Short mmCIF file of C-alpha atoms in Angstrom, two decimals:
data_model
loop_
_atom_site.label_atom_id
_atom_site.label_comp_id
_atom_site.label_asym_id
_atom_site.label_seq_id
_atom_site.Cartn_x
_atom_site.Cartn_y
_atom_site.Cartn_z
CA LYS A 6 0.00 0.00 0.00
CA GLU A 7 2.93 2.33 0.66
CA HIS A 8 3.69 2.18 -3.07
CA GLY A 9 0.03 2.48 -4.11
CA ILE A 10 -0.38 -1.22 -4.91
CA SER A 11 -3.48 -3.09 -3.74
CA MET A 12 -3.50 -6.75 -2.75
CA SER A 13 -5.50 -7.64 -5.86
CA ASN A 14 -2.55 -6.54 -8.02
CA LEU A 15 -0.12 -9.01 -6.45
CA ASN A 16 -1.03 -11.89 -8.72
CA MET A 17 -0.53 -9.74 -11.81
CA ILE A 18 2.90 -8.71 -10.53
CA PHE A 19 3.81 -12.31 -9.79
CA LYS A 20 2.83 -13.47 -13.27
CA SER A 21 4.72 -10.65 -14.97
CA MET A 22 7.90 -11.53 -13.07
CA ASP A 23 7.57 -15.33 -13.24
CA ALA A 24 8.92 -15.51 -16.77
CA ASP A 25 9.67 -19.26 -16.73
CA GLY A 26 6.27 -20.12 -15.27
CA GLN A 27 7.75 -22.20 -12.44
CA GLY A 28 5.71 -20.44 -9.78
CA LEU A 29 8.79 -19.29 -7.85
CA LEU A 30 10.27 -15.82 -7.34
CA THR A 31 13.34 -14.65 -5.49
CA PHE A 32 12.98 -11.83 -2.95
CA ASP A 33 14.83 -9.44 -5.28
CA GLU A 34 12.52 -10.33 -8.18
CA LEU A 35 9.48 -9.70 -6.00
CA CYS A 36 10.80 -6.30 -4.87
CA ASP A 37 11.51 -5.40 -8.49
CA GLY A 38 7.94 -6.41 -9.32
CA PHE A 39 6.50 -4.08 -6.67
CA LEU A 40 8.61 -1.18 -7.88
CA LYS A 41 7.79 -1.88 -11.50
CA MET A 42 4.04 -1.89 -10.87
CA ALA A 43 4.27 1.28 -8.79
CA SER A 44 6.23 2.99 -11.57
CA ILE A 45 3.79 1.87 -14.27
CA MET A 46 0.80 3.02 -12.24
CA ARG A 47 2.36 6.43 -11.54
CA SER A 48 3.19 6.94 -15.24
CA ASN A 49 -0.34 5.96 -16.24
CA GLU A 50 -2.27 7.94 -13.65
CA ARG A 51 -4.47 9.64 -16.26
CA ALA A 52 -5.41 6.33 -17.89
CA ILE A 53 -6.05 4.65 -14.53
CA SER A 54 -8.21 7.56 -13.37
CA TYR A 55 -10.29 7.26 -16.53
CA ILE A 56 -10.58 3.47 -16.18
CA ARG A 57 -11.86 3.87 -12.62
CA LYS A 58 -14.45 6.37 -13.89
CA VAL A 59 -15.54 3.99 -16.66
CA PHE A 60 -15.71 1.13 -14.14
CA ALA A 61 -18.08 3.12 -11.90
CA GLU A 62 -20.29 3.96 -14.88
CA SER A 63 -20.31 0.33 -16.07
CA ASP A 64 -21.17 -1.03 -12.62
CA GLU A 65 -24.88 -0.77 -13.34
CA ASP A 66 -26.06 -2.63 -10.23
CA GLY A 67 -23.66 -0.80 -7.88
CA SER A 68 -22.20 -4.06 -6.60
CA GLY A 69 -18.58 -2.84 -6.71
CA THR A 70 -17.82 -5.55 -9.27
CA LEU A 71 -18.48 -6.10 -12.96
CA ASN A 72 -19.88 -9.25 -14.46
CA LYS A 73 -18.81 -10.25 -17.98
CA GLU A 74 -21.75 -8.52 -19.64
CA GLU A 75 -21.07 -5.24 -17.83
CA PHE A 76 -17.35 -5.60 -18.56
CA ASN A 77 -17.95 -6.08 -22.29
CA HIS A 78 -20.24 -3.05 -22.40
CA ILE A 79 -17.27 -0.79 -21.63
CA PHE A 80 -16.75 -0.15 -25.34
CA ASP A 81 -20.43 0.44 -26.17
CA GLU A 82 -20.08 4.21 -25.99
CA PRO A 83 -18.14 5.62 -28.99
CA SER A 84 -16.54 8.29 -26.78
CA VAL A 85 -15.27 5.62 -24.36
CA LYS A 86 -13.99 3.50 -27.24
CA LYS A 87 -12.07 6.44 -28.71
CA LYS A 88 -10.59 7.41 -25.34
CA MET A 89 -9.49 3.85 -24.51
CA GLU A 90 -7.93 3.45 -27.94
CA SER A 91 -5.93 6.62 -27.27
CA PHE A 92 -4.46 4.69 -24.33
CA GLY A 93 -3.63 1.78 -26.66
CA ILE A 94 -6.49 -0.44 -25.43
CA PHE A 95 -8.84 -1.92 -28.03
CA ALA A 96 -12.07 -3.92 -27.85
CA THR A 97 -10.14 -6.98 -29.04
CA ASP A 98 -8.02 -6.74 -25.89
CA LEU A 99 -11.11 -7.28 -23.76
CA GLU A 100 -11.94 -10.66 -25.25
CA ASP A 101 -9.44 -12.62 -23.18
CA LEU A 102 -8.86 -10.08 -20.40
CA PHE A 103 -11.95 -10.92 -18.34
CA SER A 104 -11.06 -14.60 -18.00
CA LEU A 105 -7.45 -13.65 -17.24
CA ILE A 106 -8.31 -11.43 -14.28
CA ASP A 107 -11.30 -13.51 -13.11
CA GLU A 108 -9.02 -16.26 -11.86
CA ASP A 109 -11.42 -17.61 -9.25
CA GLY A 110 -14.09 -18.12 -11.89
CA SER A 111 -16.66 -16.12 -9.90
CA GLY A 112 -17.84 -14.30 -13.02
CA GLN A 113 -17.14 -10.98 -11.25
CA VAL A 114 -14.13 -8.65 -11.29
CA SER A 115 -13.37 -5.80 -8.92
CA GLU A 116 -12.20 -2.29 -9.80
CA ASP A 117 -8.64 -3.02 -8.65
CA GLU A 118 -8.54 -6.21 -10.72
CA VAL A 119 -9.71 -4.34 -13.82
CA VAL A 120 -7.12 -1.59 -13.25
CA ALA A 121 -4.37 -4.20 -12.80
CA GLY A 122 -5.49 -5.93 -16.00
CA PHE A 123 -5.41 -2.72 -18.02
CA VAL A 124 -1.99 -1.83 -16.59
CA MET A 125 -0.77 -5.22 -17.73
CA LEU A 126 -2.16 -4.54 -21.22
CA ARG A 127 -0.14 -1.30 -21.35
CA ASP A 128 3.07 -3.08 -20.37
CA PRO A 129 5.36 -2.99 -23.46
CA LYS A 130 6.48 -6.54 -22.65
CA THR A 131 3.01 -7.89 -23.45
CA ALA A 132 2.53 -5.86 -26.64
CA GLY A 133 4.10 -8.48 -28.93
CA GLU A 134 1.97 -11.30 -27.53
CA ARG A 135 -1.17 -9.19 -27.85
CA GLY A 136 -0.25 -8.30 -31.43
CA VAL A 137 0.13 -11.97 -32.35
CA ALA A 138 -3.18 -12.80 -30.63
CA ILE A 139 -4.96 -10.11 -32.66
CA LEU A 140 -3.42 -11.32 -35.92
CA SER A 141 -4.44 -14.89 -35.06
CA LYS A 142 -8.08 -13.79 -34.82
CA ILE A 143 -7.82 -11.90 -38.11
CA PHE A 144 -6.33 -14.99 -39.77
CA GLU A 145 -9.17 -17.13 -38.44
CA GLU A 146 -11.83 -14.67 -39.64
CA ALA A 147 -10.23 -14.49 -43.11
CA ASP A 148 -10.17 -18.29 -43.42
CA TYR A 149 -13.73 -18.40 -44.77
CA ASP A 150 -13.55 -21.99 -46.03
CA GLY A 151 -12.03 -23.33 -42.82
CA SER A 152 -9.08 -24.83 -44.69
CA GLY A 153 -6.59 -23.64 -42.09
CA SER A 154 -4.65 -21.67 -44.68
CA LEU A 155 -4.92 -18.42 -46.66
CA ASP A 156 -3.96 -17.79 -50.25
CA LYS A 157 -2.03 -14.64 -51.08
CA PHE A 158 -5.11 -12.59 -51.97
CA GLU A 159 -6.99 -13.55 -48.77
CA TYR A 160 -3.89 -12.93 -46.68
CA VAL A 161 -2.93 -9.52 -48.11
CA THR A 162 -6.54 -8.31 -48.10
CA ALA A 163 -7.10 -9.28 -44.44
CA PHE A 164 -3.85 -8.00 -42.98
CA SER A 165 -3.63 -4.78 -44.99
CA GLU A 166 -6.84 -3.41 -43.46
CA GLU A 167 -6.38 0.00 -41.83
CA HIS A 168 -7.71 -1.15 -38.45
CA VAL A 169 -5.03 -3.87 -38.35
CA THR A 170 -2.31 -1.30 -39.03
CA GLN A 171 -3.67 1.04 -36.37
CA GLN A 172 -3.81 -1.68 -33.71
CA LEU A 173 -0.21 -2.70 -34.36
CA LEU A 174 1.04 0.89 -34.34
CA ALA A 175 -0.84 1.62 -31.11
CA ARG A 176 1.23 -1.13 -29.50
CA ASN A 177 4.47 0.29 -30.94
CA LEU A 178 4.80 -2.77 -33.17
CA LYS A 179 6.22 -2.66 -36.69
CA VAL A 180 3.80 -3.20 -39.56
CA PRO A 181 5.32 -5.75 -41.95
CA ASP A 182 5.31 -5.55 -45.71
CA TRP A 183 2.58 -8.19 -45.81
CA GLU A 184 3.04 -9.04 -49.48
CA GLY A 185 6.81 -9.31 -49.14
CA LEU A 186 6.45 -11.39 -45.98
CA PHE A 187 4.15 -13.81 -47.80
CA GLU A 188 6.77 -14.39 -50.50
CA VAL A 189 9.42 -15.07 -47.86
CA LEU A 190 7.29 -17.45 -45.79
CA ASP A 191 5.80 -19.36 -48.72
CA ALA A 192 9.05 -21.29 -49.08
CA ASP A 193 7.45 -24.29 -50.78
CA GLY A 194 5.74 -22.13 -53.38
CA SER A 195 2.30 -23.56 -52.57
CA GLY A 196 0.67 -20.15 -52.78
CA THR A 197 -0.88 -20.52 -49.32
CA LEU A 198 0.17 -19.93 -45.71
CA GLN A 199 -0.97 -21.71 -42.57
CA TRP A 200 -1.17 -19.83 -39.25
CA ASP A 201 1.83 -21.65 -37.76
CA GLU A 202 3.97 -20.56 -40.72
CA LEU A 203 2.82 -16.98 -40.37
CA ARG A 204 3.27 -16.95 -36.60
CA GLU A 205 6.87 -18.15 -36.89
CA GLY A 206 7.50 -15.43 -39.46
CA LEU A 207 6.00 -12.74 -37.25
CA VAL A 208 8.11 -13.83 -34.28
CA SER A 209 11.25 -13.65 -36.45
CA PHE A 210 10.12 -10.27 -37.80
#
């Protein structure tokens, strides 16, 4: 509390520091985690203040928690959507966030848990993973025939959309030359790419 960190943020800190997923942290790593979270929260005070305001407005029943329906309604208002996007947070980020912060499966999340989740989304270390997750969804949506692969036209059309570019740039991620990347990754000359091939290429990129 001395550093402005609530108990509900501890698990987020632990996960961000437990890079190998072993469930163990040294004392120094834990201290670094506290300081890191405090620093992030101080540097994002404006965003956090706005998120708390949006939380209060979304808590329709005044319970002090949000259920999944209330949580997903955060982006219903165009003005809220625009403001959150200015903070680098998009509707697509919400899809997996609720289940991530609702670890006890209660179907409810508190204000502090939501703030901690949004802070985690704004952590540059998670930007790459979030970018890949977004592109995975775009790939799936573009795969109309369910073949598990995209031809060059489907691929370039889907990934060259302006909203895709904007979401990558908002996360400070480079936007590839999609057509050039296709040529590089289509090593066998089949004229199609599967998601695993594209994912490996994006990680290398």
